[in-house]
Short mmCIF file of N, CA and C in Angstrom, two decimals:
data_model
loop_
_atom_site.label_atom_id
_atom_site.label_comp_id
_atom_site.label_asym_id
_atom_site.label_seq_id
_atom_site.Cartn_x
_atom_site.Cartn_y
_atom_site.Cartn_z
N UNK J 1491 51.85 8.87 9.78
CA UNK J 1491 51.68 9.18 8.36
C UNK J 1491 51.84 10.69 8.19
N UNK J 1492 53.17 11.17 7.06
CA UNK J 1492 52.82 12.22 6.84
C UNK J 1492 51.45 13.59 6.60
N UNK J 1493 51.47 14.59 6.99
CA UNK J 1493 50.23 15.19 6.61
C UNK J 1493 50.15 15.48 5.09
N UNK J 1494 51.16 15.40 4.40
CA UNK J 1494 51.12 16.08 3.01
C UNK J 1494 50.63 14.37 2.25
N UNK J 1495 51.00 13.08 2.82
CA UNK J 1495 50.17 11.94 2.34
C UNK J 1495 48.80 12.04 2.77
N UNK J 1496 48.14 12.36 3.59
CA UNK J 1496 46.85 12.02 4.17
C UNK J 1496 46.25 13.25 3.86
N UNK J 1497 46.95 14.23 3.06
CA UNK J 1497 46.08 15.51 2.35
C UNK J 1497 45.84 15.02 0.64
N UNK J 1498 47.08 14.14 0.49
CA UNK J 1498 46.63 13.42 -1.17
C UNK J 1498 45.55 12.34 -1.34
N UNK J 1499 45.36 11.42 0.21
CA UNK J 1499 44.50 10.61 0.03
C UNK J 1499 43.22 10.82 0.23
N UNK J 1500 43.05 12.28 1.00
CA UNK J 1500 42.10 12.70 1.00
C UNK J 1500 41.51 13.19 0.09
N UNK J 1501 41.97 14.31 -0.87
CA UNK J 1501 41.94 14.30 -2.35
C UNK J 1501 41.46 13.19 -3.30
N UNK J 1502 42.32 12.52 -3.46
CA UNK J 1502 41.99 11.77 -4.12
C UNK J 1502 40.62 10.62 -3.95
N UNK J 1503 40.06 10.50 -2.95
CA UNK J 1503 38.59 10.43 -2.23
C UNK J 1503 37.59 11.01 -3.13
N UNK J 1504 38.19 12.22 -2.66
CA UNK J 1504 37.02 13.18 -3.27
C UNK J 1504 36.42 13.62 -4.29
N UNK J 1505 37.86 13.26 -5.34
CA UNK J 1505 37.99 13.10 -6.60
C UNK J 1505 37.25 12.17 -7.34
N UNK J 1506 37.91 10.80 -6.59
CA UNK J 1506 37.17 9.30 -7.33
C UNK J 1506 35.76 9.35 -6.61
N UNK J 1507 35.39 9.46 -5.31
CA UNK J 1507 33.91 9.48 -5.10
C UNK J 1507 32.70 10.48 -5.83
N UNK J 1508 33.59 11.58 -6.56
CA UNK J 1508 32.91 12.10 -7.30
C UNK J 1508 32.34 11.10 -8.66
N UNK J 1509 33.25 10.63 -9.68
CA UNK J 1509 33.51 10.06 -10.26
C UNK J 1509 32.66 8.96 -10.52
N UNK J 1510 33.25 8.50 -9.59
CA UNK J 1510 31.47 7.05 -8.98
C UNK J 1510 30.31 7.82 -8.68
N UNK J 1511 30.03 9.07 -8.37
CA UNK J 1511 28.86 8.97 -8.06
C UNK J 1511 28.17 9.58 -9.25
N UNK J 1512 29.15 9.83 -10.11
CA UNK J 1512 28.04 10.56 -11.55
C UNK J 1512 27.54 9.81 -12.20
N UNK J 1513 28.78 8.07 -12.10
CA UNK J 1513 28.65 7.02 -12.95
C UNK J 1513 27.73 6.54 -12.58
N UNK J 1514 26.91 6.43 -10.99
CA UNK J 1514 25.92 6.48 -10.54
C UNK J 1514 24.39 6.92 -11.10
N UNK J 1515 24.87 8.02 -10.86
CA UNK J 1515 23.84 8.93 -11.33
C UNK J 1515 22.93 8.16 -12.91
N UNK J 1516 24.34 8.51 -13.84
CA UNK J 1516 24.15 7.79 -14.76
C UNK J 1516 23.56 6.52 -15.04
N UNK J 1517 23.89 5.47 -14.17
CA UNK J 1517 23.19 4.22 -14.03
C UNK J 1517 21.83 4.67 -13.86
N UNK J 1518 21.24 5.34 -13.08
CA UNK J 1518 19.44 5.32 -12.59
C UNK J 1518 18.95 5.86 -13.78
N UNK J 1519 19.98 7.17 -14.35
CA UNK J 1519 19.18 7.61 -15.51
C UNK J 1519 19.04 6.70 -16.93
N UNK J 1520 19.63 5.89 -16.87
CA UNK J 1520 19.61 4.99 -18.44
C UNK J 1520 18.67 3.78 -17.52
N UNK J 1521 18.39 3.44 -16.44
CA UNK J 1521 17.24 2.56 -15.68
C UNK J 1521 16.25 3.24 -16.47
N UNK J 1522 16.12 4.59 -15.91
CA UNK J 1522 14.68 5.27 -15.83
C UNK J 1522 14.40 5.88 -17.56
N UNK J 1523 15.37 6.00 -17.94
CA UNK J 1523 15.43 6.47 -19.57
C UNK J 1523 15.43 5.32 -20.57
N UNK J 1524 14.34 6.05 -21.76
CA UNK J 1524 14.74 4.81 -22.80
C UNK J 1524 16.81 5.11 -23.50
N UNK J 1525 16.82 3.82 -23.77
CA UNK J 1525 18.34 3.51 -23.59
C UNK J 1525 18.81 3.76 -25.12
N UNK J 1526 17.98 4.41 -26.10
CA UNK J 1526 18.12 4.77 -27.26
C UNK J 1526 18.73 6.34 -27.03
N UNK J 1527 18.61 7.27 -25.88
CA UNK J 1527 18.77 8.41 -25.96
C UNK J 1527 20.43 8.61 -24.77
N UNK J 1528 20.52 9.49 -25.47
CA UNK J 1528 21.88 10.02 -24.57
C UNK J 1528 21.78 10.96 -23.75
N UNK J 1529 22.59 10.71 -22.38
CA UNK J 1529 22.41 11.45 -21.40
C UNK J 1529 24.15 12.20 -21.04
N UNK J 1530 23.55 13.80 -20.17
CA UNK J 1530 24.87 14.25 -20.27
C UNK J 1530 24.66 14.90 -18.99
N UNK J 1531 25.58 14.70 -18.20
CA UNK J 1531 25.04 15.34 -17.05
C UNK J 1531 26.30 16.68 -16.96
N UNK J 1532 25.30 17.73 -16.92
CA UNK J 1532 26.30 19.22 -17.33
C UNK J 1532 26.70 19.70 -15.58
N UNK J 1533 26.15 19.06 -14.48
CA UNK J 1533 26.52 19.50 -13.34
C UNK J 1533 25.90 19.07 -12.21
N UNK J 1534 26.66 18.46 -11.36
CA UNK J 1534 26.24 17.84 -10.21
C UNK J 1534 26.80 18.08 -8.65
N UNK J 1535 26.20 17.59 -7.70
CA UNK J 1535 26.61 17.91 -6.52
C UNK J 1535 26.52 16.86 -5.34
N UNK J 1536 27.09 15.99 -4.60
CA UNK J 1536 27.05 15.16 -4.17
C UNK J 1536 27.42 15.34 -2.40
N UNK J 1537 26.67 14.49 -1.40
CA UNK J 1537 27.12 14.97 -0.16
C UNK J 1537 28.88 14.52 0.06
N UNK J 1538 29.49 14.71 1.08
CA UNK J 1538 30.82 14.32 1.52
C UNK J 1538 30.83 12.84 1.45
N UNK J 1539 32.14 12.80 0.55
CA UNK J 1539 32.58 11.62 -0.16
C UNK J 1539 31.55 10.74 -0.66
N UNK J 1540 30.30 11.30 -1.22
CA UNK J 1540 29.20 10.54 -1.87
C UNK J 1540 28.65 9.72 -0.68
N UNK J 1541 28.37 10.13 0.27
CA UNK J 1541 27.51 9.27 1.32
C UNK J 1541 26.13 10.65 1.61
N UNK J 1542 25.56 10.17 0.98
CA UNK J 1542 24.26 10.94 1.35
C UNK J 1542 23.16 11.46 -0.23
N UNK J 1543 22.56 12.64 0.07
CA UNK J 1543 21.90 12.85 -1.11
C UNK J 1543 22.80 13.27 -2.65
N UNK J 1544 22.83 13.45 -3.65
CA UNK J 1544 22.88 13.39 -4.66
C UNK J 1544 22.19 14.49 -5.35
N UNK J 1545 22.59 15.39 -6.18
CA UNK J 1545 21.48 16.13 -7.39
C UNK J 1545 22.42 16.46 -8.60
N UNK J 1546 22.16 16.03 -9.73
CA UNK J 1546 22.23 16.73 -11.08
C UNK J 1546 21.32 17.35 -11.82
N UNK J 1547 22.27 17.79 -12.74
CA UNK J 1547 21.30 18.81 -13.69
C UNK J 1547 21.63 17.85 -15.22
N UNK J 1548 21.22 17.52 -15.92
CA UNK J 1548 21.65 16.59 -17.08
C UNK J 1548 20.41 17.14 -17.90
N UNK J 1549 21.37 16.86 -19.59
CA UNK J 1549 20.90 17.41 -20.88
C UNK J 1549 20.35 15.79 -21.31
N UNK J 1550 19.30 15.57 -21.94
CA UNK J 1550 18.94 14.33 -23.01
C UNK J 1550 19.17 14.46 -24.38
N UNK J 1551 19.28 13.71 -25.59
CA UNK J 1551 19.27 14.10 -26.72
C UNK J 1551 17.37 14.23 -27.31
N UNK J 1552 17.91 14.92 -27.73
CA UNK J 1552 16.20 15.53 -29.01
C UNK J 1552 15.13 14.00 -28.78
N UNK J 1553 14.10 14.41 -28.24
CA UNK J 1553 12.73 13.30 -28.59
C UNK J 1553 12.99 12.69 -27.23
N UNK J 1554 14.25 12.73 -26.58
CA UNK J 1554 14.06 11.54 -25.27
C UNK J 1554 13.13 12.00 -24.05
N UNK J 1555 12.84 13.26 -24.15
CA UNK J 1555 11.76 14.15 -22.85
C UNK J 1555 10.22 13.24 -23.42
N UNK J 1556 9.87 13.31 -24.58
CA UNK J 1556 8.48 13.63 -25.45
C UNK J 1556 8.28 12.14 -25.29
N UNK J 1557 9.21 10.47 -25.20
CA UNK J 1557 9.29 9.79 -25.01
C UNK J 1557 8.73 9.43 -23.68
N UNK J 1558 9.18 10.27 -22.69
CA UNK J 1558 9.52 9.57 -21.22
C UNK J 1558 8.14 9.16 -20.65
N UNK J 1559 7.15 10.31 -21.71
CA UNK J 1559 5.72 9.80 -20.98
C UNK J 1559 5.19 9.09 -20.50
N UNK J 1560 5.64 8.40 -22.22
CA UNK J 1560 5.27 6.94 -22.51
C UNK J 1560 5.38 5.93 -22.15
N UNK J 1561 6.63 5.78 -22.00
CA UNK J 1561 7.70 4.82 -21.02
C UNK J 1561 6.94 4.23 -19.47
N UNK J 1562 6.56 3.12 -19.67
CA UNK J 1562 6.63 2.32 -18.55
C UNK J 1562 7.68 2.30 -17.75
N UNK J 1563 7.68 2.35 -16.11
CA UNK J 1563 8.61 2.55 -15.22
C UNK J 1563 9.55 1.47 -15.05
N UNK J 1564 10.43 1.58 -15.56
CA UNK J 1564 11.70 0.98 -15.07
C UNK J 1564 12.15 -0.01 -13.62
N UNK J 1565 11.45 0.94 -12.50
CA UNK J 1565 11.96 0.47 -11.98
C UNK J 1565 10.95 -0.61 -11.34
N UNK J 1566 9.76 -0.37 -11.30
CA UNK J 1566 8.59 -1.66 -10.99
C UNK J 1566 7.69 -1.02 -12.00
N UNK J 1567 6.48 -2.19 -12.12
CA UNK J 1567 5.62 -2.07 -13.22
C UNK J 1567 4.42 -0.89 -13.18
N UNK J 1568 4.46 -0.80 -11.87
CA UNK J 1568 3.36 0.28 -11.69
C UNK J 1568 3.88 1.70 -11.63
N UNK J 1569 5.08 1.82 -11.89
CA UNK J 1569 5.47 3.11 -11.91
C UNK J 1569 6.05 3.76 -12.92
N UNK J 1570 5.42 4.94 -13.68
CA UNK J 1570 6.00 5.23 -14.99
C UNK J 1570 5.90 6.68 -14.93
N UNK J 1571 6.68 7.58 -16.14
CA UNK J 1571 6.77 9.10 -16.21
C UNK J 1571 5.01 9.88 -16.08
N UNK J 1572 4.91 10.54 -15.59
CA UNK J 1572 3.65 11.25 -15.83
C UNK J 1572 3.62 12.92 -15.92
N UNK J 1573 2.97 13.57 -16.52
CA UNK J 1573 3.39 15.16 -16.64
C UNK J 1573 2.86 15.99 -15.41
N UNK J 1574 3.36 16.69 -15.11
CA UNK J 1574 2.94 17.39 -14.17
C UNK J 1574 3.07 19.12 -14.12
N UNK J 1575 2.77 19.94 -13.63
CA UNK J 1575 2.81 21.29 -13.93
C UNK J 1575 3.47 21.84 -12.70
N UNK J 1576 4.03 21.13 -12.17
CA UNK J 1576 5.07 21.71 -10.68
C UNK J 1576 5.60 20.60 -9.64
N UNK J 1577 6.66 20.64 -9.29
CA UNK J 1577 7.01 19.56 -8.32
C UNK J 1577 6.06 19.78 -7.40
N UNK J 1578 5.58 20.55 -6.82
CA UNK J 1578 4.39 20.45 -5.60
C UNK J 1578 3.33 19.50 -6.03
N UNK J 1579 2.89 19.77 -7.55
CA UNK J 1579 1.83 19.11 -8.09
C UNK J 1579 2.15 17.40 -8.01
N UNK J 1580 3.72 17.24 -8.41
CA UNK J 1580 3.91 15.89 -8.32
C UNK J 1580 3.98 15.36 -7.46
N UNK J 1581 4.11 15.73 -6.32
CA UNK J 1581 4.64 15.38 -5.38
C UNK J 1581 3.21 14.96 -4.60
N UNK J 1582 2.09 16.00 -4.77
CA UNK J 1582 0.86 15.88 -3.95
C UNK J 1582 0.03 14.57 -4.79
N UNK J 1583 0.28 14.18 -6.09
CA UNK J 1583 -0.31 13.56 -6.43
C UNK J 1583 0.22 12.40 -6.89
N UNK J 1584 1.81 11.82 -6.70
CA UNK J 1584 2.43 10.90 -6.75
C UNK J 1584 2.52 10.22 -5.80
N UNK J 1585 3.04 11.38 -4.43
CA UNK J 1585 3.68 10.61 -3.23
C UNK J 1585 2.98 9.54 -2.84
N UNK J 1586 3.61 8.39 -2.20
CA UNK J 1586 2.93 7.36 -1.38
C UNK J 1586 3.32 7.56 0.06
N UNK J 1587 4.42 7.55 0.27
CA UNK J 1587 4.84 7.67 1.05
C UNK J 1587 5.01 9.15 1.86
N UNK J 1588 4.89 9.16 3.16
CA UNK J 1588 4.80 10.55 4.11
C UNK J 1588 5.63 11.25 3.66
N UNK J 1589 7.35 10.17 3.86
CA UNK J 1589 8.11 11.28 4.14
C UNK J 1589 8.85 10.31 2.68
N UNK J 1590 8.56 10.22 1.54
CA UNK J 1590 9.36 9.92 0.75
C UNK J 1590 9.95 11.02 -0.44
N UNK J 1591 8.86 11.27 -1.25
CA UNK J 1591 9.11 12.42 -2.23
C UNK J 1591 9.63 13.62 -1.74
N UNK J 1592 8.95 14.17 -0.48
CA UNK J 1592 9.40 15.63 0.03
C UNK J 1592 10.86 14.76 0.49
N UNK J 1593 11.01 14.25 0.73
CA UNK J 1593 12.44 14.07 2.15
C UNK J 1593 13.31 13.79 0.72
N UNK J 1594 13.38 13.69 -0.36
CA UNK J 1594 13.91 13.05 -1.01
C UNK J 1594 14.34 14.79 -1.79
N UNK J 1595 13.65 15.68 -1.87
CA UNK J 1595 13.76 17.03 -2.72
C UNK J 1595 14.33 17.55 -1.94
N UNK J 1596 13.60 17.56 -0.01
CA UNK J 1596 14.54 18.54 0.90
C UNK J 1596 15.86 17.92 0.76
N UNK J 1597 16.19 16.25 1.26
CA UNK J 1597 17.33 16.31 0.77
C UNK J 1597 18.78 16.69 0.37
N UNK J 1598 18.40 16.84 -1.25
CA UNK J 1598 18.90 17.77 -2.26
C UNK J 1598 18.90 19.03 -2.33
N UNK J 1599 18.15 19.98 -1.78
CA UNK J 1599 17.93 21.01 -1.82
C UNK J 1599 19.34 21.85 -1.44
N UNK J 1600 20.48 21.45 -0.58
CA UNK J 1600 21.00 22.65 -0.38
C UNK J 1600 22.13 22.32 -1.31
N UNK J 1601 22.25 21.26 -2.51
CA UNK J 1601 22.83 20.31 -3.36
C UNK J 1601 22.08 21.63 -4.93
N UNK J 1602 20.84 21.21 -4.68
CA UNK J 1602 20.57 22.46 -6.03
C UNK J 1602 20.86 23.30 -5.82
N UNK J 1603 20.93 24.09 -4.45
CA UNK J 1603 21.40 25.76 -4.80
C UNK J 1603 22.63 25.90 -5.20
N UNK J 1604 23.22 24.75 -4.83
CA UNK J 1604 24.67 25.02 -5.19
C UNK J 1604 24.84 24.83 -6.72
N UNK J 1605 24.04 24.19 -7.32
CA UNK J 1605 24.14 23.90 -8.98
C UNK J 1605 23.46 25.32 -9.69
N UNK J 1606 22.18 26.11 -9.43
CA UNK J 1606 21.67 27.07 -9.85
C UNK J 1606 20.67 28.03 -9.23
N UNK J 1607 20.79 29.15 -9.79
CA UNK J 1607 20.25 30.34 -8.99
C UNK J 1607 18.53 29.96 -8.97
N UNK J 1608 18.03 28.95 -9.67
CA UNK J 1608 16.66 28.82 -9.73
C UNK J 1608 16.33 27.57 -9.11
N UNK J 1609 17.07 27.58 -8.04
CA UNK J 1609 16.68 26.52 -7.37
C UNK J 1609 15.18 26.51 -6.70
N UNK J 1610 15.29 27.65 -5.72
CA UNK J 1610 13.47 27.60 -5.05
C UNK J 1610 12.39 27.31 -6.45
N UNK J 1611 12.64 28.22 -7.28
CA UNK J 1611 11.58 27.91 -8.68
C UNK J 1611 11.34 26.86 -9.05
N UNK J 1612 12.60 25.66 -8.72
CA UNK J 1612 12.39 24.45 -9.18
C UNK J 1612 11.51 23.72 -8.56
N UNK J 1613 11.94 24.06 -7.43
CA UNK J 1613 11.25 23.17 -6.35
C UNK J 1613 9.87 23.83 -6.08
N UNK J 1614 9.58 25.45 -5.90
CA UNK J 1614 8.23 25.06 -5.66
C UNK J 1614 7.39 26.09 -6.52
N UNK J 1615 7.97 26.70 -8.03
CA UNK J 1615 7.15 27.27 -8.91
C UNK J 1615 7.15 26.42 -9.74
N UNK J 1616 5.80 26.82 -10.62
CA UNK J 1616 5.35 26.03 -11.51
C UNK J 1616 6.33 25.10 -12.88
N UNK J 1617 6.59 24.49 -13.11
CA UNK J 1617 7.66 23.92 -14.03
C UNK J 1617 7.46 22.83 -14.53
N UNK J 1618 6.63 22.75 -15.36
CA UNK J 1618 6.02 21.73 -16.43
C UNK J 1618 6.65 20.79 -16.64
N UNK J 1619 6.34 19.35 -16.91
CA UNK J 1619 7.25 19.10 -17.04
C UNK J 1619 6.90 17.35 -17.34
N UNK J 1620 8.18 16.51 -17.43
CA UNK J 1620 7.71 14.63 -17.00
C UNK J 1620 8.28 14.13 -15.52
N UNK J 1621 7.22 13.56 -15.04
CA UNK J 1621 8.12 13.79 -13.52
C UNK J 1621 8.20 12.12 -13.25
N UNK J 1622 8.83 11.70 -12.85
CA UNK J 1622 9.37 10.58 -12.41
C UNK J 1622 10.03 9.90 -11.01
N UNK J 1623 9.22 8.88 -10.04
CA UNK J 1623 9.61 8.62 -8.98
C UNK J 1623 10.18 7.12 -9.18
N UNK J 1624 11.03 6.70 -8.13
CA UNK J 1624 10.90 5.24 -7.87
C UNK J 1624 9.83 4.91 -6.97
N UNK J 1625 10.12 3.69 -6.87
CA UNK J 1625 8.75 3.20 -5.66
C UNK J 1625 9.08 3.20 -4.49
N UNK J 1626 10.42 3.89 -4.05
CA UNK J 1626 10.59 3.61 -2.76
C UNK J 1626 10.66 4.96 -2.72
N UNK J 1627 10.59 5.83 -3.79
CA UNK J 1627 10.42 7.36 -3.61
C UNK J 1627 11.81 8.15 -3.25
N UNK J 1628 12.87 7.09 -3.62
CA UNK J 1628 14.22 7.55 -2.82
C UNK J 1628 15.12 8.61 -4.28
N UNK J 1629 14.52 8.25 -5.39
CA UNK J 1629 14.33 8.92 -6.52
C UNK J 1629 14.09 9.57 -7.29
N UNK J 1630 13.76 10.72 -7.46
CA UNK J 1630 13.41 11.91 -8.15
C UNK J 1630 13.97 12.40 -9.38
N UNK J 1631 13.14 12.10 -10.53
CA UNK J 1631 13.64 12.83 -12.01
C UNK J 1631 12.60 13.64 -12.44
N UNK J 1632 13.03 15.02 -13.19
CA UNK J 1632 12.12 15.45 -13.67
C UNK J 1632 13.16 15.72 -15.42
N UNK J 1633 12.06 16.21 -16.32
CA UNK J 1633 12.36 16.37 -17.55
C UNK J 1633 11.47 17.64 -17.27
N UNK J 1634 11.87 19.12 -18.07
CA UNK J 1634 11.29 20.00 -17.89
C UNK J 1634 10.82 20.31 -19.68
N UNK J 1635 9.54 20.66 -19.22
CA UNK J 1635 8.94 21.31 -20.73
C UNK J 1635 9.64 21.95 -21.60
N UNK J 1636 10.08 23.37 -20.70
CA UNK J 1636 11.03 24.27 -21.13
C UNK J 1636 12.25 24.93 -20.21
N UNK J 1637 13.35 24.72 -20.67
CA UNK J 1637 13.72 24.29 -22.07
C UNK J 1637 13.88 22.81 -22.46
N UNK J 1638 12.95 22.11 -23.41
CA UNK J 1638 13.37 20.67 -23.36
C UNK J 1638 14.62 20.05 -23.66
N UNK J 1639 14.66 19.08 -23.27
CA UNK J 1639 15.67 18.38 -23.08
C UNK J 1639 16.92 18.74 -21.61
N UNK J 1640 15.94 19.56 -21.21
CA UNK J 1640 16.85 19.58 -19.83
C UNK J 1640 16.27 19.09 -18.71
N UNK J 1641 17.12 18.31 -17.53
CA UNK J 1641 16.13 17.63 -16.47
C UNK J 1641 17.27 17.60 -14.80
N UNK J 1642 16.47 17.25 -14.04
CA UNK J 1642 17.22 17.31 -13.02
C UNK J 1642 17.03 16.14 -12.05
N UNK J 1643 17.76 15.42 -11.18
CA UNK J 1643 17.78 13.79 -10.62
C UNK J 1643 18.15 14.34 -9.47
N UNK J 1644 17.09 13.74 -8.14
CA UNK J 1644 17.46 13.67 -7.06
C UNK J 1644 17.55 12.38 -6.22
N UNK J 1645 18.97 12.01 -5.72
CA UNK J 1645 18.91 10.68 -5.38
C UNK J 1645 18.80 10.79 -3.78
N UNK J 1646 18.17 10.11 -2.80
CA UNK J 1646 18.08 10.31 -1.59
C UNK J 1646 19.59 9.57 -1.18
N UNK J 1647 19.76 8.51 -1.17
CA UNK J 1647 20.90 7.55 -0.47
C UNK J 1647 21.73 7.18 -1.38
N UNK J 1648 22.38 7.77 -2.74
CA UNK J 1648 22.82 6.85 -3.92
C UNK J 1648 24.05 5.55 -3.21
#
């Protein structure tokens, strides 16, 4: 096989696995979101060819943060949005699992720096906010206070 074919199919991989994995993304967030609000995801980062962790940064429309409180969890019954004043905070008082919530942020982590310069802040200064797990903890959403309507999704295995 030519190299200049197996440099397009490689491309093009990388391209469409992007593609799928936002549509991805998207899927957990309209799970975990009421389905009245619109989601936009302004920037994301995904491991090689979408096999591994996952992180976006996504906008909601007006009222869907102030909502999420409320919202019973999506994904099983016992699990729903709750506020928290720092991912450390959520994390110490959500986690079930040892290595679920942290393994699920480290993760992502070298996925956020690449999206923004406030990555450490995110992760371990204070940042108000609605925080949101699955039950297998492989999931991570937050909705931030300020500025509202902005939030960020960490998927462990999408």
């Amino acid at each position: 096989m030519p190299l200049s074919r197996l440099l397009a199919i490689s491309v093009n991989a990388l391209l469409l696995g992007g593609c799928t994995q936002e549509g991805h993304l998207l899927d957990i967030l309209a799970r975990a979101l009421s389905s009245d609000g619109e989601v936009k995801i302004e920037t994301s980062c995904t491991a090689f060819l979408g096999f591994g962790p996952a992180v976006a940064i996504f906008q909601v429309s007006p009222g869907l943060a102030e909502e999420a409180v409320s919202l019973t969890g999506r994904f099983a019954e016992n699990w729903a949005w709750s506020h928290h004043e720092s991912m450390n905070d959520f994390h110490k008082k959500r986690g079930v699992r040892t290595v679920g919530i942290g393994a699920t942020l480290l993760d992502g982590k070298d996925c956020l720096k690449k999206l923004t310069a406030n990555a450490d802040a995110l992760l371990f200064d204070k940042m108000p906010g609605a925080y949101f797990a699955s039950p297998d903890e492989e999931v991570v959403i937050v909705l931030f206070s300020e500025p509202q309507g902005r939030g960020a999704i960490f998927v462990q295995a999408p």
